[in-house]
Tab-separated table of C-alpha atoms in Angstrom:
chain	number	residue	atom	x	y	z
A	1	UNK	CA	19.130	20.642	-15.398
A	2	UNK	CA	19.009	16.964	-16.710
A	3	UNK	CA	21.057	14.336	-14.401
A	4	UNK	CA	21.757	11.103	-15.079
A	5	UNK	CA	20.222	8.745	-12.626
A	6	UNK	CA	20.384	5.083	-12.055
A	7	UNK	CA	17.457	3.644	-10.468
A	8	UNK	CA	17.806	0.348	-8.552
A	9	UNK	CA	14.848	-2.115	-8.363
A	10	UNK	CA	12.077	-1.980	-10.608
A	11	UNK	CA	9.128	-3.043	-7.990
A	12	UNK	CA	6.476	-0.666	-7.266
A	13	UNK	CA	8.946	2.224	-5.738
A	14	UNK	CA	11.318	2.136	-8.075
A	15	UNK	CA	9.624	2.127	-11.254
A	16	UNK	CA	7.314	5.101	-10.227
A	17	UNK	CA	10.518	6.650	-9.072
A	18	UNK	CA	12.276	5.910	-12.717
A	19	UNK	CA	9.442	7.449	-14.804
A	20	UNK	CA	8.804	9.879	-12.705
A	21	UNK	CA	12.521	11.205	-12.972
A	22	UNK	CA	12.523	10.885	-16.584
A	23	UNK	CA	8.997	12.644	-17.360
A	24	UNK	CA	11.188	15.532	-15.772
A	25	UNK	CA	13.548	15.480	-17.947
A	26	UNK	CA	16.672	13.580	-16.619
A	27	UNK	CA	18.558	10.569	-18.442
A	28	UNK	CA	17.133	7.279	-16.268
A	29	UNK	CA	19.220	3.893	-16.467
A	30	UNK	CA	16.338	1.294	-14.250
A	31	UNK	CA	18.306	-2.087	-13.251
A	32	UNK	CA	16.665	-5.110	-11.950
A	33	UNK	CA	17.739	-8.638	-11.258
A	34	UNK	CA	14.841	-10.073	-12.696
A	35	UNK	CA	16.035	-10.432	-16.951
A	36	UNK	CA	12.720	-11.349	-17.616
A	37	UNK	CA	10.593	-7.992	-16.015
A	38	UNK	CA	13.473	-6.390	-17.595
A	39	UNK	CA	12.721	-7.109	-21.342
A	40	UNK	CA	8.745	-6.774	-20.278
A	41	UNK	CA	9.377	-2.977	-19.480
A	42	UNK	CA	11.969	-2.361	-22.383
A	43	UNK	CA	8.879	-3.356	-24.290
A	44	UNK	CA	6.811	-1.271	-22.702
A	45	UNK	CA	4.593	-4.121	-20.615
A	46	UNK	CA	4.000	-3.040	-17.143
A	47	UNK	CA	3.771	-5.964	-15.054
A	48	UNK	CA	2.559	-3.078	-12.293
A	49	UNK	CA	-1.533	-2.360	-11.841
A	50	UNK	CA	-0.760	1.342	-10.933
A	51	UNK	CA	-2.980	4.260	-12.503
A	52	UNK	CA	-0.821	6.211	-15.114
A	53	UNK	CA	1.919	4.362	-14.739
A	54	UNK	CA	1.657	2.369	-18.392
A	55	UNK	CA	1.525	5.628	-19.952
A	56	UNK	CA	4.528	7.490	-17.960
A	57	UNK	CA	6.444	3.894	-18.758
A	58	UNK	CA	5.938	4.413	-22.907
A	59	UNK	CA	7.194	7.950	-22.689
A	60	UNK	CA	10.191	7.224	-21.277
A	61	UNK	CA	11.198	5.018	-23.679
A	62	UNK	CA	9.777	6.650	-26.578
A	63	UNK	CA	11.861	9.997	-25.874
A	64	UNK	CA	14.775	7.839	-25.021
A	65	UNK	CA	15.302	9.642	-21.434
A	66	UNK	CA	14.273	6.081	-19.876
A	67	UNK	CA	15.851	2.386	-20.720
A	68	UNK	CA	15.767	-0.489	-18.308
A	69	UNK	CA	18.880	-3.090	-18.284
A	70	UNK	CA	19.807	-6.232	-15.755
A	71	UNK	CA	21.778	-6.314	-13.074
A	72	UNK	CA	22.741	-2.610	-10.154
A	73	UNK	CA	26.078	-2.189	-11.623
A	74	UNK	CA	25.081	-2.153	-15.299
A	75	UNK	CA	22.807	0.510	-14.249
A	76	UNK	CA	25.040	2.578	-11.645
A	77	UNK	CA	28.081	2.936	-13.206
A	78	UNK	CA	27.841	5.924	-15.797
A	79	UNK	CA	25.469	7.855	-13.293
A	80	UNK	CA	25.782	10.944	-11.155
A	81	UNK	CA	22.815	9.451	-8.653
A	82	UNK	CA	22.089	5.937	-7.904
A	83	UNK	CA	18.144	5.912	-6.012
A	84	UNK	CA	18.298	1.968	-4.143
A	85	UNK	CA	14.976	0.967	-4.525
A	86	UNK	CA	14.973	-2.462	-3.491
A	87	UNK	CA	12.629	-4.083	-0.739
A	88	UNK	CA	13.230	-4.574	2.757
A	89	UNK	CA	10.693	-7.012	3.666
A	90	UNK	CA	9.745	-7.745	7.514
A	91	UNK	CA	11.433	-10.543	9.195
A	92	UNK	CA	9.747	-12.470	11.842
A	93	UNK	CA	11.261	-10.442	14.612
A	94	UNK	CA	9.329	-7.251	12.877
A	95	UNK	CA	12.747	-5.518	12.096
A	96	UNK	CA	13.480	-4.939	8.464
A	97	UNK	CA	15.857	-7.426	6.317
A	98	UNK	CA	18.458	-5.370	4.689
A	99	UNK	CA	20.205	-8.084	2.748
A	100	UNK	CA	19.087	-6.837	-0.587
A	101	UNK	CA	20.056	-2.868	0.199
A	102	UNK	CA	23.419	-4.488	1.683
A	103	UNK	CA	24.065	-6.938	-1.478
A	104	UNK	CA	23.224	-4.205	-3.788
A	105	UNK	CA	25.822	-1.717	-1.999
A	106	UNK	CA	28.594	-3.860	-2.215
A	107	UNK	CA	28.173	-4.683	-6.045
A	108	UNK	CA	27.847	-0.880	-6.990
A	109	UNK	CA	30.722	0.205	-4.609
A	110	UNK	CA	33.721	-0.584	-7.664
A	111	UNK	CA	31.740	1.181	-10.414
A	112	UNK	CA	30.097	4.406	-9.519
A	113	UNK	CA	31.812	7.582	-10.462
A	114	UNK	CA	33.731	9.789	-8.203
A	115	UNK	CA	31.083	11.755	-6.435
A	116	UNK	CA	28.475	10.031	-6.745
A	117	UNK	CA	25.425	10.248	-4.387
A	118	UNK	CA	23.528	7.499	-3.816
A	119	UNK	CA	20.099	7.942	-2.407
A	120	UNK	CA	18.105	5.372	-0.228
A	121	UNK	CA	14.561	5.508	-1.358
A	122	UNK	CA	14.055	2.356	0.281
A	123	UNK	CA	12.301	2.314	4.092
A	124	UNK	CA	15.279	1.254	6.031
A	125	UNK	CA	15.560	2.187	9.590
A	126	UNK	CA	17.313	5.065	11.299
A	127	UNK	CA	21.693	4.817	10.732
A	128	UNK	CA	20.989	2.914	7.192
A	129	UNK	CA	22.608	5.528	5.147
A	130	UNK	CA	25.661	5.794	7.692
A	131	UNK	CA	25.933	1.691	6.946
A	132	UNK	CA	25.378	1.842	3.128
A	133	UNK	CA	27.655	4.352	2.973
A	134	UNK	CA	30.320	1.901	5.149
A	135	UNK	CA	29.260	-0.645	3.185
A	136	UNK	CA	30.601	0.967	-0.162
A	137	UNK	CA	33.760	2.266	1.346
A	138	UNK	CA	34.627	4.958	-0.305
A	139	UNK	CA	35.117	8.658	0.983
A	140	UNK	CA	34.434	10.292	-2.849
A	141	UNK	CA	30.606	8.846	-2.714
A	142	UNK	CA	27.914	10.207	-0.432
A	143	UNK	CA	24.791	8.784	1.129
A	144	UNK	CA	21.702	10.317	1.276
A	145	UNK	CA	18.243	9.753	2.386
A	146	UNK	CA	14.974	10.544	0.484
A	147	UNK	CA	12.029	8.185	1.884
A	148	UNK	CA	9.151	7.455	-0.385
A	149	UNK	CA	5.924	8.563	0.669
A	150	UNK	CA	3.437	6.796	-2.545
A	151	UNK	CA	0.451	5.773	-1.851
A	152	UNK	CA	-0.674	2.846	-4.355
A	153	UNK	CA	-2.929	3.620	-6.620
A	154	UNK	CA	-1.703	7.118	-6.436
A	155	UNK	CA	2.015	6.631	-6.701
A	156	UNK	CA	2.436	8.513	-9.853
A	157	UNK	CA	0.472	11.628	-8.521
A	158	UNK	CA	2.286	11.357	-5.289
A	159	UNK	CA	5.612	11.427	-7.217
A	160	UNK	CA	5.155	14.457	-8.817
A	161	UNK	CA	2.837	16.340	-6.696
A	162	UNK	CA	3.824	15.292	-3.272
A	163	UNK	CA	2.951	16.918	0.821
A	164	UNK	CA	6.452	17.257	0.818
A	165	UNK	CA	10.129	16.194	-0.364
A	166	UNK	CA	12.046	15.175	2.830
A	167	UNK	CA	15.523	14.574	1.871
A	168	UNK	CA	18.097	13.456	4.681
A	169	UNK	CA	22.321	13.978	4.625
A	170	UNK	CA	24.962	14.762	7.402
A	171	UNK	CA	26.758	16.275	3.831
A	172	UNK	CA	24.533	19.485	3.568
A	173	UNK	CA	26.398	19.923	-0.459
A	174	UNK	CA	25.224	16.454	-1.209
A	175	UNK	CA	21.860	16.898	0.270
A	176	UNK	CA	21.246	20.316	-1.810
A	177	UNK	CA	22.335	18.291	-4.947
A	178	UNK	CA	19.747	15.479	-4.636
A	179	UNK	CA	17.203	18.710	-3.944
A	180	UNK	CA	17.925	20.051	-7.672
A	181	UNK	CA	16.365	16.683	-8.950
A	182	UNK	CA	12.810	17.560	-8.322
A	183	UNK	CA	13.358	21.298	-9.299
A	184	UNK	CA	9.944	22.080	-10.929
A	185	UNK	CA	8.127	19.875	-8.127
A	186	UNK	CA	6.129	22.742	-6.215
A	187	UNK	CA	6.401	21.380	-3.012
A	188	UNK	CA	8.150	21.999	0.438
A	189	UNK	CA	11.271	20.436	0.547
A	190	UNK	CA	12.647	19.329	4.229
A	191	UNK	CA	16.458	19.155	4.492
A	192	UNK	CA	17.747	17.007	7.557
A	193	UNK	CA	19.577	14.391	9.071
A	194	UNK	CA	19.982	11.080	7.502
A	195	UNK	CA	18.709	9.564	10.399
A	196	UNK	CA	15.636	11.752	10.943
A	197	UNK	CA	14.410	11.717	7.659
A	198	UNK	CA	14.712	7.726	8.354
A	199	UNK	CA	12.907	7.394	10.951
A	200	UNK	CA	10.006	10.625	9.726
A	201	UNK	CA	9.045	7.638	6.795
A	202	UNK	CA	8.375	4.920	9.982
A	203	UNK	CA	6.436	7.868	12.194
A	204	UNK	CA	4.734	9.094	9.187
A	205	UNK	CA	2.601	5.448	8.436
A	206	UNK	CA	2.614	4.925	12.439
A	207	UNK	CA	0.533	7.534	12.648
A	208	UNK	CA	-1.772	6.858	9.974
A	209	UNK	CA	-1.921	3.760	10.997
A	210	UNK	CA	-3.182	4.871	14.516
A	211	UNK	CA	-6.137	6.411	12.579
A	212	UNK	CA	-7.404	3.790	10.810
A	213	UNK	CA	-7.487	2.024	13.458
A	214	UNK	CA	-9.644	5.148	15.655
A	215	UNK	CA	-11.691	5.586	12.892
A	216	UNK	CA	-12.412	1.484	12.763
A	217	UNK	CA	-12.947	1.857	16.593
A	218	UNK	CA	-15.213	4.579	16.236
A	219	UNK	CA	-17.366	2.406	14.209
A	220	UNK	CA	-17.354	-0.267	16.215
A	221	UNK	CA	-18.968	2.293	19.201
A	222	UNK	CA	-21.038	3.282	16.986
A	223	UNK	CA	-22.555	0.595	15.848
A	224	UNK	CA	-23.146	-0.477	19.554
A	225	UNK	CA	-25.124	2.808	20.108
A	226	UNK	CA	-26.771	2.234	17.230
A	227	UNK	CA	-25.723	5.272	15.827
A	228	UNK	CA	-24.344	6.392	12.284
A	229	UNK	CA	-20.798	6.647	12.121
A	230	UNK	CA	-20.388	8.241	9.007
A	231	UNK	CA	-22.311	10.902	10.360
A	232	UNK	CA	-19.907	10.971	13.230
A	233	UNK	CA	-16.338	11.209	11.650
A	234	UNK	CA	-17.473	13.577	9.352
A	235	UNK	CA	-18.511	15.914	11.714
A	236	UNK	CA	-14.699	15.224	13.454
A	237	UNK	CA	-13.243	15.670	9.916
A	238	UNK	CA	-14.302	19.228	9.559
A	239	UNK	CA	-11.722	20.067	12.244
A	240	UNK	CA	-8.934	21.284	10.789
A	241	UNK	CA	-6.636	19.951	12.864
A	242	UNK	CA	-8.236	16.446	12.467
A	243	UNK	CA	-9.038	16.205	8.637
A	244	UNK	CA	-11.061	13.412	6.614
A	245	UNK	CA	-7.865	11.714	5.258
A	246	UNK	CA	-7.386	8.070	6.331
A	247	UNK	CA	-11.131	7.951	8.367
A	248	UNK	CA	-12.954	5.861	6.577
A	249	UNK	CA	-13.988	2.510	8.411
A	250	UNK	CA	-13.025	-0.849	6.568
A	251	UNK	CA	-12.219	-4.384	7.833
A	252	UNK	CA	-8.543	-3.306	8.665
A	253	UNK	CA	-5.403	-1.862	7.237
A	254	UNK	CA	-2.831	-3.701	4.616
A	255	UNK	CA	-0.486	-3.357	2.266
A	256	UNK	CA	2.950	-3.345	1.856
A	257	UNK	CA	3.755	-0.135	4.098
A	258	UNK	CA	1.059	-0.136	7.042
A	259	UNK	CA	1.336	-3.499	8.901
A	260	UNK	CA	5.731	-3.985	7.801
A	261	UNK	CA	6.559	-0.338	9.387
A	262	UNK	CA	4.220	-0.459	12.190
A	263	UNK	CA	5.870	-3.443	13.611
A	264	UNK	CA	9.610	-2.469	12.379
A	265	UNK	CA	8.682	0.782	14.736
A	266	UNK	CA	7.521	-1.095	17.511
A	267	UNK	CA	11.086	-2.869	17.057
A	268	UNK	CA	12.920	-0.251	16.870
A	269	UNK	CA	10.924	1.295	19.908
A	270	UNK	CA	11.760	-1.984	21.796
A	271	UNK	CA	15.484	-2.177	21.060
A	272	UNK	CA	15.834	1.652	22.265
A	273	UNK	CA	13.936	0.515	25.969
A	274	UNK	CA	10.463	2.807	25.195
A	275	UNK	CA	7.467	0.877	24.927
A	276	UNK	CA	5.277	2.914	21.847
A	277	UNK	CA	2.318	1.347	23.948
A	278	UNK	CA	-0.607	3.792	21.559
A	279	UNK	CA	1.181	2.016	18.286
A	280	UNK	CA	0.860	-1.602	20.247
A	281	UNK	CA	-2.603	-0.692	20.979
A	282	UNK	CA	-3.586	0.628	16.989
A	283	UNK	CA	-1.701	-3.009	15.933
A	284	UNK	CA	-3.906	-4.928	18.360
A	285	UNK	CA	-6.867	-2.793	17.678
A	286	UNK	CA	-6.743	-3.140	14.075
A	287	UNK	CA	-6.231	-7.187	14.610
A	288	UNK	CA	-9.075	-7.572	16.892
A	289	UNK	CA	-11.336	-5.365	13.828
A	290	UNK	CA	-10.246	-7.635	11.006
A	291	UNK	CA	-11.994	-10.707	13.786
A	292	UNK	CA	-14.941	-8.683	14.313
A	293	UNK	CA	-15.721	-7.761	10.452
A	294	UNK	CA	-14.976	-11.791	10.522
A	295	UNK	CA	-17.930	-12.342	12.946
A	296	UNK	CA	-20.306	-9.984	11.360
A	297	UNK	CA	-20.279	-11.965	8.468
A	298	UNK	CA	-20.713	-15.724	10.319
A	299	UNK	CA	-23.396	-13.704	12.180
A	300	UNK	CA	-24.920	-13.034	9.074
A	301	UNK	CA	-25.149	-16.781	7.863
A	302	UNK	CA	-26.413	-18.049	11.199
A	303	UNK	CA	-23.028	-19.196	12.287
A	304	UNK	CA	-21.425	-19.084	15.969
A	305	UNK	CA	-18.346	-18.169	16.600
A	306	UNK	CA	-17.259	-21.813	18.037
A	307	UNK	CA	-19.163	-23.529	15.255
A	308	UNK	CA	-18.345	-24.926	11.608
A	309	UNK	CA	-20.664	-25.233	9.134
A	310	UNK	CA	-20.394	-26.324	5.430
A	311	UNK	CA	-22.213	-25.849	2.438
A	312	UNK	CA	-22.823	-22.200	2.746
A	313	UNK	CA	-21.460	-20.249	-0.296
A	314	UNK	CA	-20.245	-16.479	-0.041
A	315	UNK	CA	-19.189	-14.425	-2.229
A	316	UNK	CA	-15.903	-11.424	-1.661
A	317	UNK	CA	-15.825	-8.540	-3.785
A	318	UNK	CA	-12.135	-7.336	-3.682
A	319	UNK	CA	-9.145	-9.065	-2.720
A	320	UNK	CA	-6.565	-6.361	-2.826
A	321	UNK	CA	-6.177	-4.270	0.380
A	322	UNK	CA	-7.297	-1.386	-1.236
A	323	UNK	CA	-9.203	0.175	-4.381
A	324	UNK	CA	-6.629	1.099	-7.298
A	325	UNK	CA	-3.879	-1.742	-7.014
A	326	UNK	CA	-3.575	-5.517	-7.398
A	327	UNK	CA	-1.332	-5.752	-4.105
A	328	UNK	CA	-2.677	-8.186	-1.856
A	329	UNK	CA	0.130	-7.948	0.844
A	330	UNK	CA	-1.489	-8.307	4.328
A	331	UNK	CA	-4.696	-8.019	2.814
A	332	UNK	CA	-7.675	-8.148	5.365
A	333	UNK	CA	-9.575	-9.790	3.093
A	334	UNK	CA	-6.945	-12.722	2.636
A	335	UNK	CA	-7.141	-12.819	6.697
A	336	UNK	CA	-11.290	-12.320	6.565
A	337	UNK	CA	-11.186	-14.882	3.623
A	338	UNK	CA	-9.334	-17.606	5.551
A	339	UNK	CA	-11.688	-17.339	8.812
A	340	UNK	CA	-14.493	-17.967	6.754
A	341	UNK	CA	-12.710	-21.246	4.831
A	342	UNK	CA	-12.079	-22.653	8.265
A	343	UNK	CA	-15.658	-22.489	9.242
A	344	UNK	CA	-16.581	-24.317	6.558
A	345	UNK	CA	-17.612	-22.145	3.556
A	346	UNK	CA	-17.369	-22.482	-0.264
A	347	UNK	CA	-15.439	-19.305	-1.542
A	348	UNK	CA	-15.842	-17.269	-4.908
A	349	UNK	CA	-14.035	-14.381	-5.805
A	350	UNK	CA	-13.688	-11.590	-7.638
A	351	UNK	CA	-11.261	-8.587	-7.790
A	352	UNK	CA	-10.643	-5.721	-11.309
A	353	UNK	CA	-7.365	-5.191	-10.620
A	354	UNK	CA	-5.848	-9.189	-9.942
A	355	UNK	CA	-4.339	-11.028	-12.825
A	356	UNK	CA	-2.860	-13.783	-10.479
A	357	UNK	CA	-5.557	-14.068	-7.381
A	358	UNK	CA	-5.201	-17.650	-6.946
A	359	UNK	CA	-1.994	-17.289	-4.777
A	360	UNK	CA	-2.726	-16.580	-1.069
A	361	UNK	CA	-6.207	-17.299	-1.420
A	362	UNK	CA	-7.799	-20.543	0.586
A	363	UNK	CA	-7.685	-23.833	-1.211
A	364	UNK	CA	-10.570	-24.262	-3.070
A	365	UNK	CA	-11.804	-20.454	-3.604
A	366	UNK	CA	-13.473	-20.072	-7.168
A	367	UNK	CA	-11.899	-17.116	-8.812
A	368	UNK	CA	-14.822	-16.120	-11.109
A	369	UNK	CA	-14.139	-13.202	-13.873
A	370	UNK	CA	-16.908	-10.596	-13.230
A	371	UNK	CA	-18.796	-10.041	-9.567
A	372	UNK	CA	-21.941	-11.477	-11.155
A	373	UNK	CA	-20.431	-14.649	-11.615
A	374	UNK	CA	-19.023	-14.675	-7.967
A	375	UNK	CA	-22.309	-13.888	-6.550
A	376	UNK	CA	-23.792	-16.705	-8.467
A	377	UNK	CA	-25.608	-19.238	-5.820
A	378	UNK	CA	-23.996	-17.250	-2.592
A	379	UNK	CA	-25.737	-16.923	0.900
A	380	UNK	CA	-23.752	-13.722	1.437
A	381	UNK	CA	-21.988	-10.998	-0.377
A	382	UNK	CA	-19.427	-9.393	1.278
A	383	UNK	CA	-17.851	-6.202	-0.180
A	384	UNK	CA	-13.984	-6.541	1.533
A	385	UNK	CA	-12.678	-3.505	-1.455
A	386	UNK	CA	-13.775	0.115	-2.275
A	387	UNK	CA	-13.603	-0.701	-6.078
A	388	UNK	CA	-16.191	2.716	-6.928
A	389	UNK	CA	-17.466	-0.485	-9.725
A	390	UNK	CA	-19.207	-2.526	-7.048
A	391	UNK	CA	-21.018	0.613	-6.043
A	392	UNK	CA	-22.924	0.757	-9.633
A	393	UNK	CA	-23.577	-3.054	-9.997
A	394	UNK	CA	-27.146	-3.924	-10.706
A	395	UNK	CA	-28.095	-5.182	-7.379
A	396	UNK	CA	-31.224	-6.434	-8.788
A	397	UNK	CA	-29.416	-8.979	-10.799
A	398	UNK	CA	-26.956	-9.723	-7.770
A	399	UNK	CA	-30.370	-10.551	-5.809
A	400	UNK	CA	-31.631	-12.833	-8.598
A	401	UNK	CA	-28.518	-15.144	-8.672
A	402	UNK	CA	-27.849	-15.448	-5.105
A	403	UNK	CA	-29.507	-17.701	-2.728
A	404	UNK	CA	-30.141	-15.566	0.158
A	405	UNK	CA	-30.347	-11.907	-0.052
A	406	UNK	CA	-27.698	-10.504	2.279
A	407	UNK	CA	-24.791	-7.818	2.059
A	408	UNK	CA	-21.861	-7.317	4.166
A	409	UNK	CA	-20.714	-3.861	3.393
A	410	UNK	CA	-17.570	-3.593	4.838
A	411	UNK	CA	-16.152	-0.220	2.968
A	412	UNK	CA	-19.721	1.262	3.618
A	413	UNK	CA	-19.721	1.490	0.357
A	414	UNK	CA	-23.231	1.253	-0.647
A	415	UNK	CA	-26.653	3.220	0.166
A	416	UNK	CA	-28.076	1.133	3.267
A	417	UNK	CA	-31.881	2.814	2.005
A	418	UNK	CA	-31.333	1.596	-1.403
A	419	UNK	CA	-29.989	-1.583	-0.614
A	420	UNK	CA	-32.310	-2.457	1.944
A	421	UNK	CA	-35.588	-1.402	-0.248
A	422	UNK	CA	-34.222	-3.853	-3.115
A	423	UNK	CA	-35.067	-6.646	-0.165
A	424	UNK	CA	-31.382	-6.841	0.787
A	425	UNK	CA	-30.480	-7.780	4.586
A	426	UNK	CA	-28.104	-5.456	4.710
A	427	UNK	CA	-24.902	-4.917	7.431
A	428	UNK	CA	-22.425	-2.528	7.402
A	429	UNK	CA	-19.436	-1.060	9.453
A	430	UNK	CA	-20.811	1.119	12.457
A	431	UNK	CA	-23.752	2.024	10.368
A	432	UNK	CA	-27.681	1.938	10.897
């Protein structure tokens, strides 16, 4: 059955979500405020460093099932579904800002057709639909919610071959009708309550949250005990009930989920009068990691905590908070990258998948265009992104440009033995 289906907001959620819908064979209408992304996509320019998603984008528009336009009304009002994907950024009291999802109801209230359903794709928190749906005003369109579960890098795969499909409605007919949409999709699909499939989205990246920040734990013990903590999660991963997904030490969680629906949770948690004290603790766990992966690397150059010293050069390999996207929000490296600058040292780096590094980074880092260059002159390399390319770089050429030999793995992405028989001084997270 093709549907025609508006998609609002064409950021990272909602033009996976717009492809997607339209490599499946339904009639997709993208609108965006932004005129100029808008004639960048129509074009077929991706502005988006997301695997597949170039290709999905070019045959949309080649088979004519996908167009892009300006503006949510242009886009909602010939369409049977309307998916609001539009951010909800954090807000310094950790709750989420609905003023986009709110301005964007109110302009597509007077146009959409008489039954309607428009779906929040957006991670809003629990009661959202009941207030878009007040918001609009009128008793011939429903609300539903579907929460996105993409992971960057794999948003496209996610789309189409997802865990599950949760979709939430207190109209059971309406909910059933945004279920026919991703007939074809083989996956379980969870029918609820608008207001629990709300809050499963905020629970869902709590949790995994809470394990990357065990798993960093974990190799902070072990490297105390001087033990190998590879070694050690993967003999907890091969429980069942545990798994290897999300344990994999690094110098902290990011991104644009993680760290924004943690705290709206603990918000949320507060306002209700329960104190989620296990979430509090993975927040101020993973905080006081991203200051220890901080202090390895000082350690490494001879530098106290308490103590500033200039001159020394080091070099980061990866910026973004994570292999397979350029999205630098809450970045560990931007937070690891900014200790070092106010101790004193002279930055260079170097990330694949950033066209436009230079914003958020420390005044005066050197963005250099290949990890060679970056490790050019450095006292210290420090590997802050699992980029598999920084696993195969010639080492032996990394060791004759930089001043002092010494690595700071902190993906444990590299062979310690190997490493360490090239002549490297060689650290990384909970390893030996």
């Amino acid at each position: 059955m093709q549907a025609s289906v508006a998609v609002i907001g064409a950021g990272y959620v909602g033009l996976t979500t717009a492809v997607c819908l339209a490599h499946m064979g339904h009639s997709v209408t993208c609108g965006d405020i932004d005129e100029k992304r808008v004639t960048q996509l129509s074009k077929g320019d991706v502005p988006i460093f997301e695997k597949g998603l170039d290709e999905m984008v070019k045959e949309g528009l080649s088979s004519g099932r996908l167009r892009f336009v300006a503006g949510a009304s242009r886009a909602a009002k010939r369409a049977e579904y309307v998916f609001l994907c539009v951010p909800t950024p954090r807000m310094p009291s950790g709750m989420p800002d609905m003023s986009v999802i709110s301005s964007v109801a109110r302009e597509i209230a007077p146009v959409l057709r008489s039954r309607t359903v428009v779906v929040n794709k957006s991670t809003v928190p629990a009661g959202s639909a009941l207030m878009v749906e007040r918001m609009i005003g009128r008793s011939d369109v429903k609300v539903v919610s579907n929460p996105e579960f993409l992971r960057e890098g794999t948003a496209v795969s996610d789309f189409l071959h997802p865990d599950r499909i949760v979709i939430g409605s207190d109209d059971e007919q309406s909910a059933v009708r945004v279920s026919s949409l991703f007939a074809g999709i083989s996956a379980p699909i969870m029918i609820t309550d608008a207001m629990t499939a709300e809050t499963v989205k905020y629970v869902a990246n709590a949790f995994l949250a809470t394990k990357i920040s065990f798993a960093n734990s974990v190799a902070e013990l072990c490297e105390a005990l001087g033990v190998e903590v590879k070694d050690v999660l993967l003999g907890i991963a091969y429980d069942h009930r545990i798994g290897f997904e999300y344990l994999s030490p690094g110098p902290g969680w990011g991104g644009s989920c993680l760290p924004k629906d943690t705290r709206a949770l603990l918000s949320f948690s507060s306002a209700s009068g329960y104190d989620m004290e296990l979430l509090e603790a993975a927040v101020r766990a993973n905080e006081e990691h991203e200051a220890w992966i901080a202090r390895k690397a000082l350690s490494m150059l001879g530098v106290s905590d308490d103590y500033r010293k200039d001159g020394l050069v080091v070099a980061v390999c990866g910026v973004s908070f994570k292999a397979g996207t350029d999205d630098t929000r809450d970045s560990p490296a931007l937070a690891f990258l900014t200790t070092l600058a106010e101790k004193g040292m002279s930055l260079r780096v170097f990330d694949p998948a950033l066209r436009n590094v230079a914003g958020g980074l420390p005044e005066g880092t050197v963005v250099c265009d290949d990890p060679y260059s970056a490790c050019s002159g450095a006292d210290l390399l420090c590997i802050m992104t699992e980029w598999e390319e920084f696993r195969w770089m010639d080492f032996s050429k990394v060791m004759d440009v930089m001043v002092t030999p010494k690595i700071l793995d902190a993906r444990n992405l590299l062979d310690p033995i190997v490493i360490r028989k090239l002549g490297f001084a060689y650290e990384g997270v909970g390893r030996r």
